[in-house]
PDB file of C-alpha atoms in Angstrom:
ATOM      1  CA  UNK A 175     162.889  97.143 -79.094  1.00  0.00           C
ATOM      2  CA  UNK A 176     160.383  96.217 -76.925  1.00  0.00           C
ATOM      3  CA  UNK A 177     157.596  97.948 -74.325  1.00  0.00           C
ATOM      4  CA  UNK A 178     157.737  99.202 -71.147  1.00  0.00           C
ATOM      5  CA  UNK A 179     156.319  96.803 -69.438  1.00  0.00           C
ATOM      6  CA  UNK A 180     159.157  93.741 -70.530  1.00  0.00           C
ATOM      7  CA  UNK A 181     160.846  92.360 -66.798  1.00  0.00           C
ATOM      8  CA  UNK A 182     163.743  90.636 -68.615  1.00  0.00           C
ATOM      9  CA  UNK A 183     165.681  90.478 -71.970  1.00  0.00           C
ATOM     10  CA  UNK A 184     167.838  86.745 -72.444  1.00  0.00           C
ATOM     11  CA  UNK A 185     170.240  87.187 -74.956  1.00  0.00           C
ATOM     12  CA  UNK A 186     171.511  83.988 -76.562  1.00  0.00           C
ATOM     13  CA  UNK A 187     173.409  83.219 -79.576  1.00  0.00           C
ATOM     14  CA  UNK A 188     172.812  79.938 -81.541  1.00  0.00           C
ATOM     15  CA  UNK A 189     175.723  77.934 -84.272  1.00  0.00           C
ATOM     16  CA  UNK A 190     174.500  75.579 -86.603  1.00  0.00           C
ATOM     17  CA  UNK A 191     177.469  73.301 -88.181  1.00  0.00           C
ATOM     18  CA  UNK A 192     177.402  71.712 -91.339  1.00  0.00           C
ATOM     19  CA  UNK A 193     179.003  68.364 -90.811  1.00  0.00           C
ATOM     20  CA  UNK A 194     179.362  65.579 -88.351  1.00  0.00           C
ATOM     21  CA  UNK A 195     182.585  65.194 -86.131  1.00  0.00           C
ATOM     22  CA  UNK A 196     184.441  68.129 -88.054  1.00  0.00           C
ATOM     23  CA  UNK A 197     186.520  70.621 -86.559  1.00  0.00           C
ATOM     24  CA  UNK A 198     185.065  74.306 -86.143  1.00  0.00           C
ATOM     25  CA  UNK A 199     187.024  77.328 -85.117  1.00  0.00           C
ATOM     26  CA  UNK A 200     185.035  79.907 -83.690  1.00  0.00           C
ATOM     27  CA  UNK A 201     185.824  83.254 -82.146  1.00  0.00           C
ATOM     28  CA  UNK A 202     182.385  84.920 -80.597  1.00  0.00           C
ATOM     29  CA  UNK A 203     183.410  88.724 -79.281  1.00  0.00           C
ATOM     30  CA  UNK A 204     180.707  90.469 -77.080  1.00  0.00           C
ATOM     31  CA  UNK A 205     181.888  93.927 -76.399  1.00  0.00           C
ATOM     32  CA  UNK A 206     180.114  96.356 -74.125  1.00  0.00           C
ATOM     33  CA  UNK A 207     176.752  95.520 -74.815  1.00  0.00           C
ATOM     34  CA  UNK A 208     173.526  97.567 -73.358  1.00  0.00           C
ATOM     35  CA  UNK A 209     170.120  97.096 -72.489  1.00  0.00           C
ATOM     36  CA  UNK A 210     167.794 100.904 -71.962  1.00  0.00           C
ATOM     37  CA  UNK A 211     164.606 102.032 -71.642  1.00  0.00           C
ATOM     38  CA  UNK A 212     163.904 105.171 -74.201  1.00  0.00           C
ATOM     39  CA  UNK A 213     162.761 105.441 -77.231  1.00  0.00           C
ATOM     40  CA  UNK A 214     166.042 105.556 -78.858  1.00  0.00           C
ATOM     41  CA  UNK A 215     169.492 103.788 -77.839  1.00  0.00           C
ATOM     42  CA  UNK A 216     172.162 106.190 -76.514  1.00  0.00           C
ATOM     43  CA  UNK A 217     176.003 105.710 -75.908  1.00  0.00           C
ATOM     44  CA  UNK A 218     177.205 102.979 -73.881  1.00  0.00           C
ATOM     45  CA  UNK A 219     177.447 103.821 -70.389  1.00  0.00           C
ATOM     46  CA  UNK A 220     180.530 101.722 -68.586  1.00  0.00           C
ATOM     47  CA  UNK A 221     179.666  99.740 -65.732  1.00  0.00           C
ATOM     48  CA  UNK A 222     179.386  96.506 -63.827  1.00  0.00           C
ATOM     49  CA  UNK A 223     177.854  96.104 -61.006  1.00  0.00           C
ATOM     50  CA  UNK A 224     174.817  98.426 -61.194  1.00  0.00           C
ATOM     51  CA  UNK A 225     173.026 101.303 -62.837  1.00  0.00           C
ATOM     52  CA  UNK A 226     175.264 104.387 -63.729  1.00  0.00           C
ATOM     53  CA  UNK A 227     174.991 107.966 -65.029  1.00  0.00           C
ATOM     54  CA  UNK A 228     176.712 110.366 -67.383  1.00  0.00           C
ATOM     55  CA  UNK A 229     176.414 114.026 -68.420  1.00  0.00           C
ATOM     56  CA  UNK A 230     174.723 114.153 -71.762  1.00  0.00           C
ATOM     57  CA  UNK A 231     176.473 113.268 -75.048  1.00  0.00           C
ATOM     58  CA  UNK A 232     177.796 116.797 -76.918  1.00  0.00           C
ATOM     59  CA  UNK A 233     180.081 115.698 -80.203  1.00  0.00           C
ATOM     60  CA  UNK A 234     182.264 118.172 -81.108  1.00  0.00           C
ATOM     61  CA  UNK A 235     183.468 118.354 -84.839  1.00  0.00           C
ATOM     62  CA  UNK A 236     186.133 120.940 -85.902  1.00  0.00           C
ATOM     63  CA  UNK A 237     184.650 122.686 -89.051  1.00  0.00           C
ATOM     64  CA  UNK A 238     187.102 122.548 -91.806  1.00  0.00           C
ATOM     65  CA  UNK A 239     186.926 122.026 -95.850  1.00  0.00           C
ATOM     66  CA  UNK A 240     183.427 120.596 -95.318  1.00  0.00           C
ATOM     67  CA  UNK A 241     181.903 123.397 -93.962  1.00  0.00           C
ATOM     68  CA  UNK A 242     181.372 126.790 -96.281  1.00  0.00           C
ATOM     69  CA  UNK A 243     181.425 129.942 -94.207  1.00  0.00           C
ATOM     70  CA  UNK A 244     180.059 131.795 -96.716  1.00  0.00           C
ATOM     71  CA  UNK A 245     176.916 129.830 -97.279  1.00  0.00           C
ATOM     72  CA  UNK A 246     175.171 126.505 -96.031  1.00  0.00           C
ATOM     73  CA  UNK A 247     171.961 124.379 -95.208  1.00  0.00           C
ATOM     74  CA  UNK A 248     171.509 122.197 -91.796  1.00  0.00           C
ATOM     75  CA  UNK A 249     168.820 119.656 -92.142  1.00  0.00           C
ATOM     76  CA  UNK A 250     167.610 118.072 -88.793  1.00  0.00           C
ATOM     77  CA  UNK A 251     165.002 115.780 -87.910  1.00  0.00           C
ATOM     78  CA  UNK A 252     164.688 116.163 -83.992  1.00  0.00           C
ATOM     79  CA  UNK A 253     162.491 114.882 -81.265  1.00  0.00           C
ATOM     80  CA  UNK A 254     162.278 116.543 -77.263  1.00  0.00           C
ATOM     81  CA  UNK A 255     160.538 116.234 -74.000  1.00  0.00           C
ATOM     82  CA  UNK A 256     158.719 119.272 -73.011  1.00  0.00           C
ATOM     83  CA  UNK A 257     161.228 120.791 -69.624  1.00  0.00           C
ATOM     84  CA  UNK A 258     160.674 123.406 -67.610  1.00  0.00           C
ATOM     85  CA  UNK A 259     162.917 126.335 -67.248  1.00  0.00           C
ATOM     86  CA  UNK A 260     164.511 129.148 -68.815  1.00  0.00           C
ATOM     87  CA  UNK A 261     167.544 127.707 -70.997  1.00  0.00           C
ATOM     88  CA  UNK A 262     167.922 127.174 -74.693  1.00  0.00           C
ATOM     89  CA  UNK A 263     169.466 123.490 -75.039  1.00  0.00           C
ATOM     90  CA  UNK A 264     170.559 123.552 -79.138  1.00  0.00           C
ATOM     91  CA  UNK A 265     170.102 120.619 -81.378  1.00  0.00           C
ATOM     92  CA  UNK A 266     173.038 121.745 -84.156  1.00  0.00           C
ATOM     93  CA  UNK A 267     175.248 124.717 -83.339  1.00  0.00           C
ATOM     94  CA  UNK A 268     178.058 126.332 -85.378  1.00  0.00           C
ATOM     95  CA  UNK A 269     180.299 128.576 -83.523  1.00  0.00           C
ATOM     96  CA  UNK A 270     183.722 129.728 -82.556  1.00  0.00           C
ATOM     97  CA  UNK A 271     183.641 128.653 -79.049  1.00  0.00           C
ATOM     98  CA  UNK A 272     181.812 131.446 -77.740  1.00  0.00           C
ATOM     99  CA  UNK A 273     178.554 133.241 -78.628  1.00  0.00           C
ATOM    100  CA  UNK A 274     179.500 136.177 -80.347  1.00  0.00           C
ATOM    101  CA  UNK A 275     179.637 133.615 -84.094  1.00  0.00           C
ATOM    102  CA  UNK A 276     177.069 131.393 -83.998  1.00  0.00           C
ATOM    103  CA  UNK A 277     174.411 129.751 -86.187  1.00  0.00           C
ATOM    104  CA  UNK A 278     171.822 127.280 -84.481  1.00  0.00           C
ATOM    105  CA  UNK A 279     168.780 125.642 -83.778  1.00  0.00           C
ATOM    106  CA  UNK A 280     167.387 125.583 -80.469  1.00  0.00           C
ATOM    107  CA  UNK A 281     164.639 125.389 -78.200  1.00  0.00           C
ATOM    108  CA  UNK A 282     163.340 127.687 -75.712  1.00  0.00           C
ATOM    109  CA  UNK A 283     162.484 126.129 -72.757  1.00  0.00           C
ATOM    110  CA  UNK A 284     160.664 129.671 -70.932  1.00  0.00           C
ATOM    111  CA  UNK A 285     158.783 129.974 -74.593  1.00  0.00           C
ATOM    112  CA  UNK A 286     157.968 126.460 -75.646  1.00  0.00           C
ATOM    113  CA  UNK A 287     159.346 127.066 -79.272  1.00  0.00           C
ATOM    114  CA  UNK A 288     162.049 125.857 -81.215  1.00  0.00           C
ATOM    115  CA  UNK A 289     164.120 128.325 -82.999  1.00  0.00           C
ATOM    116  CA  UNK A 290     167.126 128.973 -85.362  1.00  0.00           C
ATOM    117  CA  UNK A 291     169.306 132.172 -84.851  1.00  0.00           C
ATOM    118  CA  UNK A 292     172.229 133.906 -85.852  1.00  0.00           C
ATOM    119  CA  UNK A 293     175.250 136.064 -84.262  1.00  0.00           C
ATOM    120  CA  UNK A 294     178.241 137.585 -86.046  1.00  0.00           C
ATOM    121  CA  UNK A 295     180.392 139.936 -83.797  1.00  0.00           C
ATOM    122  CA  UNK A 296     178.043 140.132 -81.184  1.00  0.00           C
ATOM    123  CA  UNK A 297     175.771 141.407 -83.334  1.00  0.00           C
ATOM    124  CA  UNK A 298     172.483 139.844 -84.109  1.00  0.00           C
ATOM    125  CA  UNK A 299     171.976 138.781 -87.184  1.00  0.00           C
ATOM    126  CA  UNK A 300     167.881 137.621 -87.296  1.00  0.00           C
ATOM    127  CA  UNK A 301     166.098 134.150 -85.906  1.00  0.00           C
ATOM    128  CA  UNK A 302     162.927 132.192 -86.973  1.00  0.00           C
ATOM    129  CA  UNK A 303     160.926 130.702 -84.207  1.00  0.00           C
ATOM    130  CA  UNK A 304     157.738 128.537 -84.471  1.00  0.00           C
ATOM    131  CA  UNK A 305     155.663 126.909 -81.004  1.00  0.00           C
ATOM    132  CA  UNK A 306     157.113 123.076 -80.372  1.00  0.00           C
ATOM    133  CA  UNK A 307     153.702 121.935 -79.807  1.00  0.00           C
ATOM    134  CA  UNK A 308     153.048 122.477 -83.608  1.00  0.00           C
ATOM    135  CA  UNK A 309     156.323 121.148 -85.224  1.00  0.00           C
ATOM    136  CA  UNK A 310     157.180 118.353 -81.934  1.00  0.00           C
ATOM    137  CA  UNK A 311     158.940 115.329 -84.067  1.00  0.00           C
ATOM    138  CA  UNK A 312     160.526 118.174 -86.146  1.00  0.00           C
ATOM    139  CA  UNK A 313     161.717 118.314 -89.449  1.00  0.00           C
ATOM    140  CA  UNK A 314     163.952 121.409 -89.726  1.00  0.00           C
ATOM    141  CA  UNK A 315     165.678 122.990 -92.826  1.00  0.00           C
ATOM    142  CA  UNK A 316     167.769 126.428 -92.304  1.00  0.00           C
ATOM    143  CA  UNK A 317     169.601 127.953 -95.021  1.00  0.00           C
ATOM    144  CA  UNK A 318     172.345 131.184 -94.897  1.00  0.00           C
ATOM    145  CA  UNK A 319     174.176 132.761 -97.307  1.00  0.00           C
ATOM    146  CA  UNK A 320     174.822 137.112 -97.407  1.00  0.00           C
ATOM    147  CA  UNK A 321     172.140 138.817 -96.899  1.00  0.00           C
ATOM    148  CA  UNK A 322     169.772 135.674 -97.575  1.00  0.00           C
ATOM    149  CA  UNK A 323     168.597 133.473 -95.141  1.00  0.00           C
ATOM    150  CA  UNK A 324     165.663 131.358 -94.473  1.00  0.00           C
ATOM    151  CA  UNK A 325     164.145 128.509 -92.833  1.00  0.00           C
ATOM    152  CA  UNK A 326     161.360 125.758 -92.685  1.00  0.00           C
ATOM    153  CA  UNK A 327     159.824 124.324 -90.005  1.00  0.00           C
ATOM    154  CA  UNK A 328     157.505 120.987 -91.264  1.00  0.00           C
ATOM    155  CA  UNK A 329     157.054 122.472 -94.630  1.00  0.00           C
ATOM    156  CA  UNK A 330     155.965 125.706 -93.261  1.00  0.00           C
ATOM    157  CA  UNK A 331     158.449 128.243 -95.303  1.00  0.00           C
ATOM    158  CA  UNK A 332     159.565 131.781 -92.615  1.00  0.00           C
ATOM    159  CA  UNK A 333     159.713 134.755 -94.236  1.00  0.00           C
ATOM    160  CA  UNK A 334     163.016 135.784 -95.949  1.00  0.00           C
ATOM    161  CA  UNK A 335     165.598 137.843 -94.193  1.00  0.00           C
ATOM    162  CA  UNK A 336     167.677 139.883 -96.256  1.00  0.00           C
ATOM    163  CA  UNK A 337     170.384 141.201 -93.890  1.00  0.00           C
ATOM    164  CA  UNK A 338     171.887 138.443 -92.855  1.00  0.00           C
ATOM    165  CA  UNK A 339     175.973 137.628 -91.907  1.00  0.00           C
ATOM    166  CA  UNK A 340     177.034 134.736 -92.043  1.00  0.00           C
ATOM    167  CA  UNK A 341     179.178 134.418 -89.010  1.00  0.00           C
ATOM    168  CA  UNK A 342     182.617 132.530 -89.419  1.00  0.00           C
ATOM    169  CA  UNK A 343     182.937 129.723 -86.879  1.00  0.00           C
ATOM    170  CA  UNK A 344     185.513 126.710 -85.882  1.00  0.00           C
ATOM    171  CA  UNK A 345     183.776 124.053 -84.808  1.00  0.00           C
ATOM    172  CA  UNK A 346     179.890 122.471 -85.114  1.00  0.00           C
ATOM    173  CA  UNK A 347     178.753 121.135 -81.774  1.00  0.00           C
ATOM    174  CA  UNK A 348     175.608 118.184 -82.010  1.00  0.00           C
ATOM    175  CA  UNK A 349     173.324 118.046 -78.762  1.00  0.00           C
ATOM    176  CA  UNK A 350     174.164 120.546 -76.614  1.00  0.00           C
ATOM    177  CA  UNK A 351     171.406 120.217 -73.484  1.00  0.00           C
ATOM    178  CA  UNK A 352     172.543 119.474 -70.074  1.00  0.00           C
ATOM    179  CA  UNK A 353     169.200 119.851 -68.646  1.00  0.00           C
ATOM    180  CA  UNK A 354     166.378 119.056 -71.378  1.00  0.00           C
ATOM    181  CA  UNK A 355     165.935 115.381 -73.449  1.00  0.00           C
ATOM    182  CA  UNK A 356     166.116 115.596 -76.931  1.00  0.00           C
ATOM    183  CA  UNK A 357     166.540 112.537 -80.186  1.00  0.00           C
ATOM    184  CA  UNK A 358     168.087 113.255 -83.361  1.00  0.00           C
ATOM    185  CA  UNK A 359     167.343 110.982 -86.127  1.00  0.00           C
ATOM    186  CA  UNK A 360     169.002 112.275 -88.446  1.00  0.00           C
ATOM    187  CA  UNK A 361     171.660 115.877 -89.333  1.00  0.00           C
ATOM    188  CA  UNK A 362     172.592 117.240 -92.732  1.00  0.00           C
ATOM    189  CA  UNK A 363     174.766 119.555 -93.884  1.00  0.00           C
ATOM    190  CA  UNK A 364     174.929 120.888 -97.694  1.00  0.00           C
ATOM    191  CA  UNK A 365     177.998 123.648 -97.976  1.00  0.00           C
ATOM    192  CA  UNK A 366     175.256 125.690-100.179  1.00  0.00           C
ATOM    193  CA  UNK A 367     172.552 127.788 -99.798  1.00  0.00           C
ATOM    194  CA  UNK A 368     169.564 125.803-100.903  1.00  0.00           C
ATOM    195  CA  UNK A 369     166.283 127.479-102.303  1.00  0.00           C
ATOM    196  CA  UNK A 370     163.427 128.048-100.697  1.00  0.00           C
ATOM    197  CA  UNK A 371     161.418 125.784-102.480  1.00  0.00           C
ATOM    198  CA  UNK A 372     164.138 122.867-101.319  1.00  0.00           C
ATOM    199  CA  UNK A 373     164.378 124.071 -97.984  1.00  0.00           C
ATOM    200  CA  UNK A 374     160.250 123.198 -97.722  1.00  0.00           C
ATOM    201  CA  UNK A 375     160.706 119.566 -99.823  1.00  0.00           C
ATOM    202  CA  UNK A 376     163.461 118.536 -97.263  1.00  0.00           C
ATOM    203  CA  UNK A 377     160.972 119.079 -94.513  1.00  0.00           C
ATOM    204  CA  UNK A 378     157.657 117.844 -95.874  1.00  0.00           C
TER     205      UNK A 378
END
């Protein structure tokens, strides 16, 4: 890492032998290296002779024994930029490829606040919101289970809902923001519902 105002990087790679006039076999493998400016290195971009683009990086992971439908905690420790508009691009999102069963963490660009909702059915299930300027550099805990679910934004405990639905989903979806810029540094996932009390110690 270094600042913004660096004009060149010179990478070099240096072999010290042990031993005069003694045969060394070496293999040296560079593959696809990268050099960006951001606060945080992103996937390799393929190219050659210039500067190229992609869309932004969505993984996709099929939910399967590792994931409880029943009950869960996310843990998320998220950076943005501040964007104009009126989308919600999602940090973490559970669903079953549409948005009728879904369980995630966003951020509302037209309110400036990050968020965490629910849908089973079609049918809203509850949400937890709190301003980004507050909690930017977020440490984010949300818990669900039946009729219990809860969340906590920096330490900062929401209030408890009690008719929640856990929706069943198929597949959990990490960065999902085509027109906003956002770093995770780091995504958890506990198939239980975790207290309040640990939701707030796993975001102090």
């Amino acid at each position: 890492f270094t600042n913004a105002s660096t004009a060149a990087i010179f990478p070099y790679l240096e072999l010290y032998p042990t031993g005069a006039g003694v045969a060394i076999d070496v293999t040296v493998r560079i593959g696809m290296p990268q050099c960006e400016q951001g606060n945080y290195a992103s996937s390799v971009i393929p190219t050659s002779t210039g500067a190229a683009s992609r869309t932004a990086d969505n993984l996709v992971i099929p939910t399967g024994s590792w994931y409880n439908q029943n009950s869960g905690t996310f843990f998320e420790n998220a950076s943005w930029s501040t964007t104009s508009g009126s989308n919600f691009p999602m940090f973490w999102r559970v669903d079953d490829t549409t948005g009728n069963n879904r369980w995630n963490f966003f951020y509302s660009q037209a309110g400036g606040q990050i968020g965490v909702d629910a849908y089973n059915g079609g049918a809203y299930q509850g949400g937890f919101s709190r301003v980004s300027s507050i909690v930017n550099n977020a440490k984010v805990a949300a818990a669900q289970a039946t009729n219990s679910s809860n969340v906590s934004f920096n330490n900062n405990i929401q209030t408890l809902d009690v008719s929640w639905s856990p929706p069943t989903v198929t597949r959990l979806i990490l960065g999902n923001a085509s027109d906003s810029v956002f770093w995770v540094t780091q995504t958890k996932y506990f198939p239980l519902r975790a207290s309040d009390s640990q939701l707030q110690l796993l975001t102090q």
